[in-house]
Tab-separated table of C-alpha atoms in Angstrom:
chain	number	residue	atom	x	y	z
A	1	MET	CA	-16.887	0.190	35.227
A	2	ASN	CA	-19.552	-2.006	33.935
A	3	GLY	CA	-20.284	0.367	31.094
A	4	SER	CA	-16.722	0.617	30.195
A	5	ALA	CA	-16.719	-2.876	28.385
A	6	PRO	CA	-19.462	-2.332	26.152
A	7	ARG	CA	-18.058	1.131	25.120
A	8	ARG	CA	-14.930	-0.637	24.316
A	9	ARG	CA	-16.470	-3.348	22.492
A	10	LEU	CA	-18.400	-0.899	20.432
A	11	GLY	CA	-15.191	1.244	19.904
A	12	ARG	CA	-13.740	-1.860	18.547
A	13	VAL	CA	-16.505	-2.608	16.090
A	14	VAL	CA	-16.437	1.106	14.638
A	15	ARG	CA	-12.509	1.160	14.596
A	16	LEU	CA	-11.631	-2.396	13.203
A	17	ARG	CA	-14.958	-3.219	11.306
A	18	LEU	CA	-17.113	-0.205	10.486
A	19	LEU	CA	-14.824	2.453	9.376
A	20	PRO	CA	-12.712	0.195	7.181
A	21	LEU	CA	-16.023	-0.769	5.397
A	22	VAL	CA	-17.019	2.641	5.022
A	23	LEU	CA	-13.648	3.684	3.663
A	24	CYS	CA	-13.642	0.702	1.206
A	25	VAL	CA	-17.174	1.203	-0.206
A	26	VAL	CA	-16.389	4.948	-0.808
A	27	THR	CA	-12.618	4.324	-2.188
A	28	VAL	CA	-14.314	1.717	-4.681
A	29	ALA	CA	-17.341	3.933	-5.746
A	30	GLY	CA	-14.872	6.879	-6.252
A	31	ALA	CA	-12.471	4.713	-8.419
A	32	ALA	CA	-15.394	3.287	-10.238
A	33	PHE	CA	-16.778	6.686	-11.189
A	34	PHE	CA	-13.771	7.979	-12.528
A	35	ALA	CA	-13.026	4.581	-14.404
A	36	VAL	CA	-16.337	5.078	-16.344
A	37	ALA	CA	-16.875	8.743	-16.423
A	38	GLY	CA	-13.020	9.805	-16.663
A	39	ILE	CA	-12.040	13.447	-16.115
A	40	SER	CA	-14.645	15.650	-17.681
A	41	SER	CA	-12.536	18.561	-18.810
A	42	GLU	CA	-9.855	16.103	-20.692
A	43	GLU	CA	-13.029	13.996	-22.173
A	44	ARG	CA	-14.272	16.996	-23.645
A	45	ARG	CA	-11.439	18.487	-24.945
A	46	ASP	CA	-10.470	15.119	-26.397
A	47	ARG	CA	-13.592	14.951	-28.237
A	48	GLU	CA	-13.368	18.474	-29.694
A	49	TRP	CA	-9.918	17.788	-30.795
A	50	ARG	CA	-11.007	14.419	-32.483
A	51	ALA	CA	-13.798	16.436	-34.069
A	52	ALA	CA	-11.657	19.582	-35.374
A	53	GLU	CA	-11.719	19.669	-39.124
A	54	PRO	CA	-8.679	21.495	-41.046
A	55	CYS	CA	-8.963	25.407	-41.266
A	56	PRO	CA	-9.704	27.002	-44.318
A	57	ALA	CA	-6.954	28.766	-46.305
A	58	GLY	CA	-5.833	32.124	-44.600
A	59	VAL	CA	-6.433	31.097	-41.184
A	60	THR	CA	-3.078	31.465	-39.283
A	61	VAL	CA	-1.676	29.954	-35.713
A	62	ALA	CA	-2.255	33.537	-34.093
A	63	ASP	CA	-6.079	33.223	-34.804
A	64	ARG	CA	-6.094	30.257	-32.130
A	65	ALA	CA	-9.169	28.630	-33.976
A	66	ASP	CA	-10.972	25.573	-33.012
A	67	CYS	CA	-10.028	24.004	-36.519
A	68	VAL	CA	-6.675	22.670	-37.206
A	69	VAL	CA	-3.761	24.559	-38.636
A	70	THR	CA	-0.891	22.596	-40.255
A	71	VAL	CA	2.496	24.220	-41.309
A	72	PRO	CA	5.567	22.670	-42.981
A	73	ALA	CA	8.821	23.287	-41.585
A	74	VAL	CA	12.521	21.992	-41.672
A	75	ILE	CA	14.423	21.358	-38.840
A	76	GLU	CA	17.557	23.113	-38.647
A	77	SER	CA	18.640	21.832	-35.400
A	78	THR	CA	17.587	20.668	-31.795
A	79	ARG	CA	18.257	20.926	-28.227
A	80	ALA	CA	17.196	18.143	-25.920
A	81	LYS	CA	18.451	18.867	-22.112
A	82	LEU	CA	16.902	16.000	-19.694
A	83	ASN	CA	15.635	17.680	-16.576
A	84	LYS	CA	12.578	18.166	-14.499
A	85	SER	CA	10.818	20.838	-16.539
A	86	ASP	CA	10.481	20.957	-20.437
A	87	ARG	CA	11.741	24.581	-20.353
A	88	ASP	CA	14.954	23.863	-21.881
A	89	ASP	CA	14.258	21.480	-25.007
A	90	TRP	CA	13.753	23.267	-28.271
A	91	LEU	CA	13.131	22.858	-32.077
A	92	TYR	CA	14.884	25.345	-34.412
A	93	PHE	CA	13.708	26.025	-37.914
A	94	SER	CA	15.673	26.824	-41.050
A	95	GLY	CA	14.970	30.310	-42.180
A	96	GLY	CA	12.954	30.998	-39.081
A	97	THR	CA	9.817	29.577	-40.572
A	98	PRO	CA	7.052	29.416	-39.263
A	99	VAL	CA	8.826	30.646	-36.248
A	100	GLU	CA	12.600	30.591	-35.266
A	101	ARG	CA	12.145	28.025	-32.353
A	102	LEU	CA	9.653	26.163	-30.467
A	103	ASN	CA	9.684	25.118	-26.675
A	104	VAL	CA	8.803	21.238	-26.676
A	105	SER	CA	9.203	18.240	-24.591
A	106	TYR	CA	12.280	16.238	-24.180
A	107	ASP	CA	10.996	13.314	-26.004
A	108	THR	CA	9.791	15.642	-29.004
A	109	ALA	CA	13.133	17.539	-29.308
A	110	ASN	CA	15.307	14.110	-29.187
A	111	ALA	CA	13.067	12.416	-31.857
A	112	PHE	CA	14.176	15.081	-34.593
A	113	GLU	CA	17.650	15.940	-36.183
A	114	HIS	CA	18.815	18.494	-38.622
A	115	GLY	CA	17.260	18.461	-41.900
A	116	ASP	CA	13.923	16.580	-41.013
A	117	HIS	CA	11.004	17.884	-42.820
A	118	VAL	CA	8.042	18.071	-40.693
A	119	THR	CA	4.637	19.394	-40.367
A	120	LEU	CA	3.609	21.292	-37.432
A	121	THR	CA	-0.096	21.014	-36.232
A	122	TRP	CA	-1.559	23.592	-34.075
A	123	TRP	CA	-5.055	23.698	-32.628
A	124	ARG	CA	-6.393	26.776	-30.573
A	125	GLY	CA	-3.021	28.321	-30.598
A	126	ASP	CA	-1.370	24.946	-28.846
A	127	LEU	CA	1.231	23.046	-30.788
A	128	MET	CA	-0.645	19.706	-30.739
A	129	ARG	CA	1.665	17.452	-32.775
A	130	VAL	CA	5.208	17.276	-34.721
A	131	ALA	CA	5.592	14.561	-37.801
A	132	SER	CA	7.782	13.618	-40.123
A	133	ALA	CA	8.203	10.852	-42.569
A	134	ARG	CA	9.681	8.459	-40.024
A	135	HIS	CA	8.175	9.768	-36.537
A	136	THR	CA	5.382	11.350	-34.948
A	137	ALA	CA	5.671	13.094	-31.695
A	138	ASP	CA	2.207	14.349	-29.716
A	139	GLU	CA	2.831	17.471	-27.747
A	140	ASP	CA	-0.358	18.688	-26.492
A	141	VAL	CA	-2.713	15.962	-27.601
A	142	PRO	CA	-5.439	15.128	-24.705
A	143	ARG	CA	-4.919	11.865	-23.018
A	144	PRO	CA	-8.268	11.563	-20.970
A	145	GLY	CA	-7.061	7.821	-20.195
A	146	SER	CA	-3.772	8.938	-18.485
A	147	ALA	CA	-5.456	11.428	-16.385
A	148	ALA	CA	-8.387	9.145	-15.282
A	149	GLY	CA	-5.988	6.459	-14.826
A	150	GLY	CA	-3.909	8.683	-12.321
A	151	VAL	CA	-6.707	9.704	-10.305
A	152	VAL	CA	-8.086	6.213	-9.935
A	153	PHE	CA	-4.778	4.943	-8.833
A	154	LEU	CA	-4.394	8.263	-6.209
A	155	ILE	CA	-8.027	7.377	-4.542
A	156	LEU	CA	-7.041	3.584	-4.257
A	157	ALA	CA	-3.689	4.264	-2.809
A	158	ALA	CA	-5.262	6.791	-0.205
A	159	GLY	CA	-7.820	4.212	0.389
A	160	VAL	CA	-5.186	1.465	1.157
A	161	VAL	CA	-3.181	3.917	3.450
A	162	ALA	CA	-6.292	4.709	5.350
A	163	VAL	CA	-7.467	0.946	6.224
A	164	LEU	CA	-3.876	-0.002	6.824
A	165	ALA	CA	-3.987	2.928	9.395
A	166	LEU	CA	-6.993	1.261	11.167
A	167	VAL	CA	-6.473	-2.330	10.753
A	168	ARG	CA	-2.707	-2.742	10.911
A	169	PRO	CA	-1.767	-3.959	14.575
A	170	ARG	CA	0.359	-0.972	16.043
A	171	ARG	CA	3.545	-1.543	17.503
A	172	ASP	CA	3.091	0.678	20.263
A	173	GLY	CA	3.913	-1.392	23.404
A	174	ARG	CA	0.038	-1.083	24.544
A	175	PRO	CA	-0.934	-3.613	27.029
A	176	VAL	CA	-3.142	-6.780	26.132
A	177	ALA	CA	-4.953	-8.871	27.940
A	178	ALA	CA	-4.644	-12.779	27.955
A	179	ASP	CA	-8.183	-13.072	26.522
A	180	GLU	CA	-8.098	-10.070	24.457
A	181	PRO	CA	-9.317	-11.034	20.760
A	182	LEU	CA	-6.927	-10.489	17.954
A	183	PRO	CA	-7.530	-7.681	15.350
A	184	PRO	CA	-8.747	-8.796	11.745
A	185	SER	CA	-6.138	-9.368	9.413
A	186	VAL	CA	-4.707	-6.423	7.193
A	187	LEU	CA	-5.689	-8.571	3.980
A	188	THR	CA	-9.043	-8.600	5.092
A	189	PHE	CA	-10.297	-5.267	3.806
A	190	LEU	CA	-7.201	-4.543	1.434
A	191	LEU	CA	-7.987	-7.673	-0.757
A	192	PRO	CA	-11.112	-5.729	-1.993
A	193	LEU	CA	-9.198	-2.643	-2.845
A	194	VAL	CA	-6.557	-4.747	-4.670
A	195	VAL	CA	-9.175	-6.467	-6.447
A	196	ALA	CA	-10.705	-2.932	-7.125
A	197	ALA	CA	-7.362	-1.794	-8.586
A	198	LEU	CA	-7.262	-4.677	-11.099
A	199	TRP	CA	-10.188	-3.619	-13.127
A	200	THR	CA	-10.559	0.344	-12.402
A	201	VAL	CA	-7.148	1.180	-13.447
A	202	PRO	CA	-6.848	-0.615	-16.743
A	203	LEU	CA	-10.493	0.654	-17.373
A	204	ALA	CA	-9.531	4.159	-16.840
A	205	GLY	CA	-6.700	3.819	-19.124
A	206	VAL	CA	-8.257	2.008	-21.868
A	207	ARG	CA	-11.171	4.513	-22.081
A	208	PRO	CA	-13.814	2.024	-23.938
A	209	GLY	CA	-17.242	3.207	-24.549
A	210	ARG	CA	-19.624	4.324	-21.923
A	211	THR	CA	-21.838	1.134	-22.233
A	212	VAL	CA	-18.918	-1.377	-22.148
A	213	ALA	CA	-17.226	0.847	-19.118
A	214	THR	CA	-20.565	0.823	-17.368
A	215	TRP	CA	-20.923	-3.060	-17.727
A	216	VAL	CA	-17.396	-3.768	-16.748
A	217	ALA	CA	-17.837	-1.602	-13.568
A	218	ALA	CA	-21.120	-3.205	-12.754
A	219	ALA	CA	-19.419	-6.655	-12.639
A	220	GLY	CA	-16.422	-5.184	-10.971
A	221	VAL	CA	-18.485	-3.616	-7.828
A	222	LEU	CA	-20.600	-6.578	-7.447
A	223	LEU	CA	-17.366	-8.720	-7.067
A	224	VAL	CA	-15.971	-6.043	-4.544
A	225	LEU	CA	-19.174	-5.783	-2.906
A	226	GLY	CA	-19.166	-9.681	-2.321
A	227	LEU	CA	-15.540	-9.583	-1.152
A	228	LEU	CA	-16.429	-6.607	1.585
A	229	ALA	CA	-19.377	-8.827	2.890
A	230	HIS	CA	-16.868	-11.707	3.293
A	231	ALA	CA	-14.586	-8.997	4.912
A	232	TRP	CA	-17.214	-7.894	7.537
A	233	GLN	CA	-18.216	-11.521	8.468
A	234	VAL	CA	-14.406	-12.478	8.739
A	235	SER	CA	-13.520	-9.447	10.744
A	236	GLY	CA	-16.500	-10.017	13.225
A	237	ARG	CA	-15.461	-13.566	14.256
A	238	THR	CA	-12.379	-12.548	16.358
A	239	ALA	CA	-12.603	-14.979	19.153
A	240	PRO	CA	-10.901	-14.514	22.320
A	241	LEU	CA	-7.251	-15.665	21.853
A	242	GLU	CA	-6.210	-19.015	23.463
A	243	PRO	CA	-2.966	-20.723	24.384
A	244	ARG	CA	-1.499	-23.292	21.611
A	245	PRO	CA	-2.465	-26.820	23.041
A	246	LEU	CA	0.061	-28.739	24.643
A	247	PRO	CA	-0.549	-32.508	23.832
A	248	PRO	CA	0.303	-34.573	27.011
A	249	GLY	CA	3.623	-36.020	26.920
A	250	GLU	CA	4.879	-34.498	23.880
A	251	ASP	CA	7.174	-31.309	22.999
A	252	VAL	CA	6.086	-28.185	21.459
A	253	ILE	CA	8.771	-26.190	19.580
A	254	VAL	CA	7.572	-22.774	19.151
A	255	PRO	CA	9.721	-19.578	17.463
A	256	ALA	CA	10.131	-17.259	20.505
A	257	SER	CA	13.146	-15.445	21.654
A	258	PHE	CA	14.447	-13.648	25.087
A	259	LEU	CA	15.164	-10.201	23.994
A	260	GLN	CA	18.093	-9.750	26.563
A	261	GLU	CA	20.305	-12.013	28.783
A	262	ALA	CA	19.106	-12.729	32.337
A	263	PRO	CA	21.448	-11.636	34.887
A	264	ARG	CA	21.929	-15.116	36.591
A	265	ASP	CA	21.632	-16.975	33.179
A	266	PRO	CA	23.361	-15.482	30.236
A	267	ASN	CA	22.557	-18.399	28.252
A	268	LEU	CA	18.966	-17.943	27.115
A	269	GLN	CA	19.758	-16.497	23.689
A	270	GLY	CA	18.103	-18.763	20.754
A	271	THR	CA	15.365	-18.752	18.089
A	272	HIS	CA	12.831	-21.158	19.749
A	273	VAL	CA	11.845	-22.366	22.845
A	274	VAL	CA	10.675	-26.133	23.715
A	275	VAL	CA	8.019	-26.893	26.278
A	276	GLY	CA	6.147	-30.201	27.096
A	277	ALA	CA	7.658	-33.485	27.596
A	278	GLY	CA	10.857	-32.193	29.514
A	279	PRO	CA	11.742	-28.792	31.120
A	280	MET	CA	11.432	-25.506	29.293
A	281	ALA	CA	14.502	-24.901	27.219
A	282	VAL	CA	16.009	-22.549	24.698
A	283	LEU	CA	16.901	-23.951	21.048
A	284	TYR	CA	18.853	-22.433	18.073
A	285	HIS	CA	16.547	-24.453	15.737
A	286	GLY	CA	13.072	-25.457	15.183
A	287	GLY	CA	13.535	-29.143	15.817
A	288	PRO	CA	12.695	-31.953	15.898
A	289	GLY	CA	14.344	-33.021	18.794
A	290	ARG	CA	16.382	-31.162	21.874
A	291	LEU	CA	19.602	-30.956	20.487
A	292	GLY	CA	21.633	-28.204	22.048
A	293	ALA	CA	18.761	-27.312	24.389
A	294	LYS	CA	19.648	-24.863	27.076
A	295	GLU	CA	17.255	-25.252	30.232
A	296	ILE	CA	15.217	-22.181	31.440
A	297	ALA	CA	15.096	-21.971	35.099
A	298	VAL	CA	11.209	-21.295	35.066
A	299	GLY	CA	10.520	-21.225	38.708
A	300	ARG	CA	12.431	-18.090	39.067
A	301	PHE	CA	10.266	-15.942	36.562
A	302	SER	CA	7.312	-13.921	37.260
A	303	VAL	CA	5.016	-12.649	34.703
A	304	GLN	CA	4.085	-9.065	35.120
A	305	GLY	CA	1.903	-8.873	31.803
A	306	LEU	CA	1.703	-8.703	28.145
A	307	ARG	CA	2.199	-5.925	25.764
A	308	ARG	CA	2.381	-5.314	21.861
A	309	PRO	CA	6.222	-4.758	20.792
A	310	THR	CA	7.327	-1.144	20.800
A	311	ARG	CA	9.025	0.646	17.868
A	312	LEU	CA	12.442	1.545	19.607
A	313	LEU	CA	13.003	-1.439	21.969
A	314	GLU	CA	11.889	-4.352	19.856
A	315	ARG	CA	12.302	-3.324	16.229
A	316	ASN	CA	13.319	-6.978	15.243
A	317	VAL	CA	10.252	-8.663	16.616
A	318	PRO	CA	7.448	-9.113	14.169
A	319	ALA	CA	4.589	-6.617	14.382
A	320	HIS	CA	1.950	-9.403	15.245
A	321	TRP	CA	3.693	-10.806	18.090
A	322	TYR	CA	3.355	-10.208	21.761
A	323	VAL	CA	5.961	-9.479	24.430
A	324	ALA	CA	5.843	-10.825	28.032
A	325	GLU	CA	7.280	-8.561	30.700
A	326	LEU	CA	8.788	-11.065	33.321
A	327	MET	CA	10.708	-10.583	36.305
A	328	ASP	CA	14.130	-12.221	37.268
A	329	SER	CA	14.479	-11.299	40.944
A	330	LYS	CA	14.565	-7.621	40.520
A	331	THR	CA	15.299	-7.499	37.028
A	332	PRO	CA	12.901	-7.307	34.035
A	333	VAL	CA	13.288	-9.796	31.321
A	334	ARG	CA	11.260	-9.787	27.928
A	335	LEU	CA	10.111	-12.949	26.199
A	336	ALA	CA	8.580	-12.324	22.494
A	337	ALA	CA	6.591	-15.034	20.361
A	338	ALA	CA	3.466	-15.041	18.568
A	339	PRO	CA	0.257	-14.207	20.682
A	340	ALA	CA	-1.000	-18.297	20.910
A	341	ASP	CA	2.707	-19.325	21.514
A	342	LEU	CA	3.389	-16.904	24.130
A	343	LEU	CA	0.092	-17.593	26.022
A	344	LEU	CA	1.267	-21.173	25.950
A	345	LEU	CA	4.822	-20.298	27.382
A	346	VAL	CA	3.362	-17.794	30.082
A	347	GLN	CA	0.933	-20.562	31.062
A	348	GLU	CA	3.807	-23.019	31.756
A	349	LEU	CA	5.915	-19.964	33.486
A	350	ARG	CA	2.937	-19.242	35.878
A	351	ARG	CA	2.306	-22.815	36.511
A	352	ALA	CA	6.008	-23.230	37.567
A	353	GLU	CA	6.086	-19.946	39.657
A	354	LEU	CA	2.913	-21.561	41.779
A	355	GLY	CA	4.299	-24.843	42.012
A	356	VAL	CA	1.636	-26.275	39.748
A	357	PRO	CA	2.668	-29.658	37.664
A	358	SER	CA	2.182	-29.211	33.883
């Protein structure tokens, strides 16, 4: 028993502080790398495409040459059918020249019409561009920024999901002790990832020069590391939970609700509970005053324990609230409120149960 408490504290530090920190560092490092370096295959293909020169006379599309082949053509008709694949979108050419038809994207097929004089640009056997006097449609032109931006977004999204799974309070009905510290806020470790997304995704999409990208990434990483250091400090300062203070002789009204009717008192439904200057009572408003208050017969309730909400029983209870298990004679009754508020109400219920004055 003596060794179980240190082990629980160590497990808490690892799960709620160390693992989110490591996940955030790895996520930001991966996002920064792809924001600066991009996708190597797309980057290389983009550089080669930009450096490609027009082919000399006599080179045809079938040669799949590294140079650029440009062929004139006249559109005879188009077929654009919006679907999940681009296999049913076509350009048809007058006289079957240079080919009878070409399978293209929906946007390209929809951009041209009968009689348009176009130029078809091929590179390495792939159709790269269809251009007319009024419109240019890129087909297989490399877009390294789109690929890198997508990878960066997926990395950050995976990091956010992993951190949420670790830090987010679980609605699993787990019992909690009155002196149990609250877990760190979800935003503690999500804020650095959000800030990282604000510069990594645009940087990956814009694809500036490597020098500019490196300096932007360096500044962004330093900012995120500062936020992570702050998150580590904040997540470590989770003091034991204490009841909300009750000023002597004054009423305190807290958002709270009984989750089902008590058998001997069916009028305990409400949105708030008032305690302090007068008897504990249920309200349908947040004050001020006790207008419409319904008194709670506190002496007959015994407190069995506290727990987190469960998904099935308390779907309408906020995830950060606690649920107090009460007993009215032999009938269980549940009372839900924010942790500090619920501890105050439980404290008053226990005093009434023991006959101790407030």
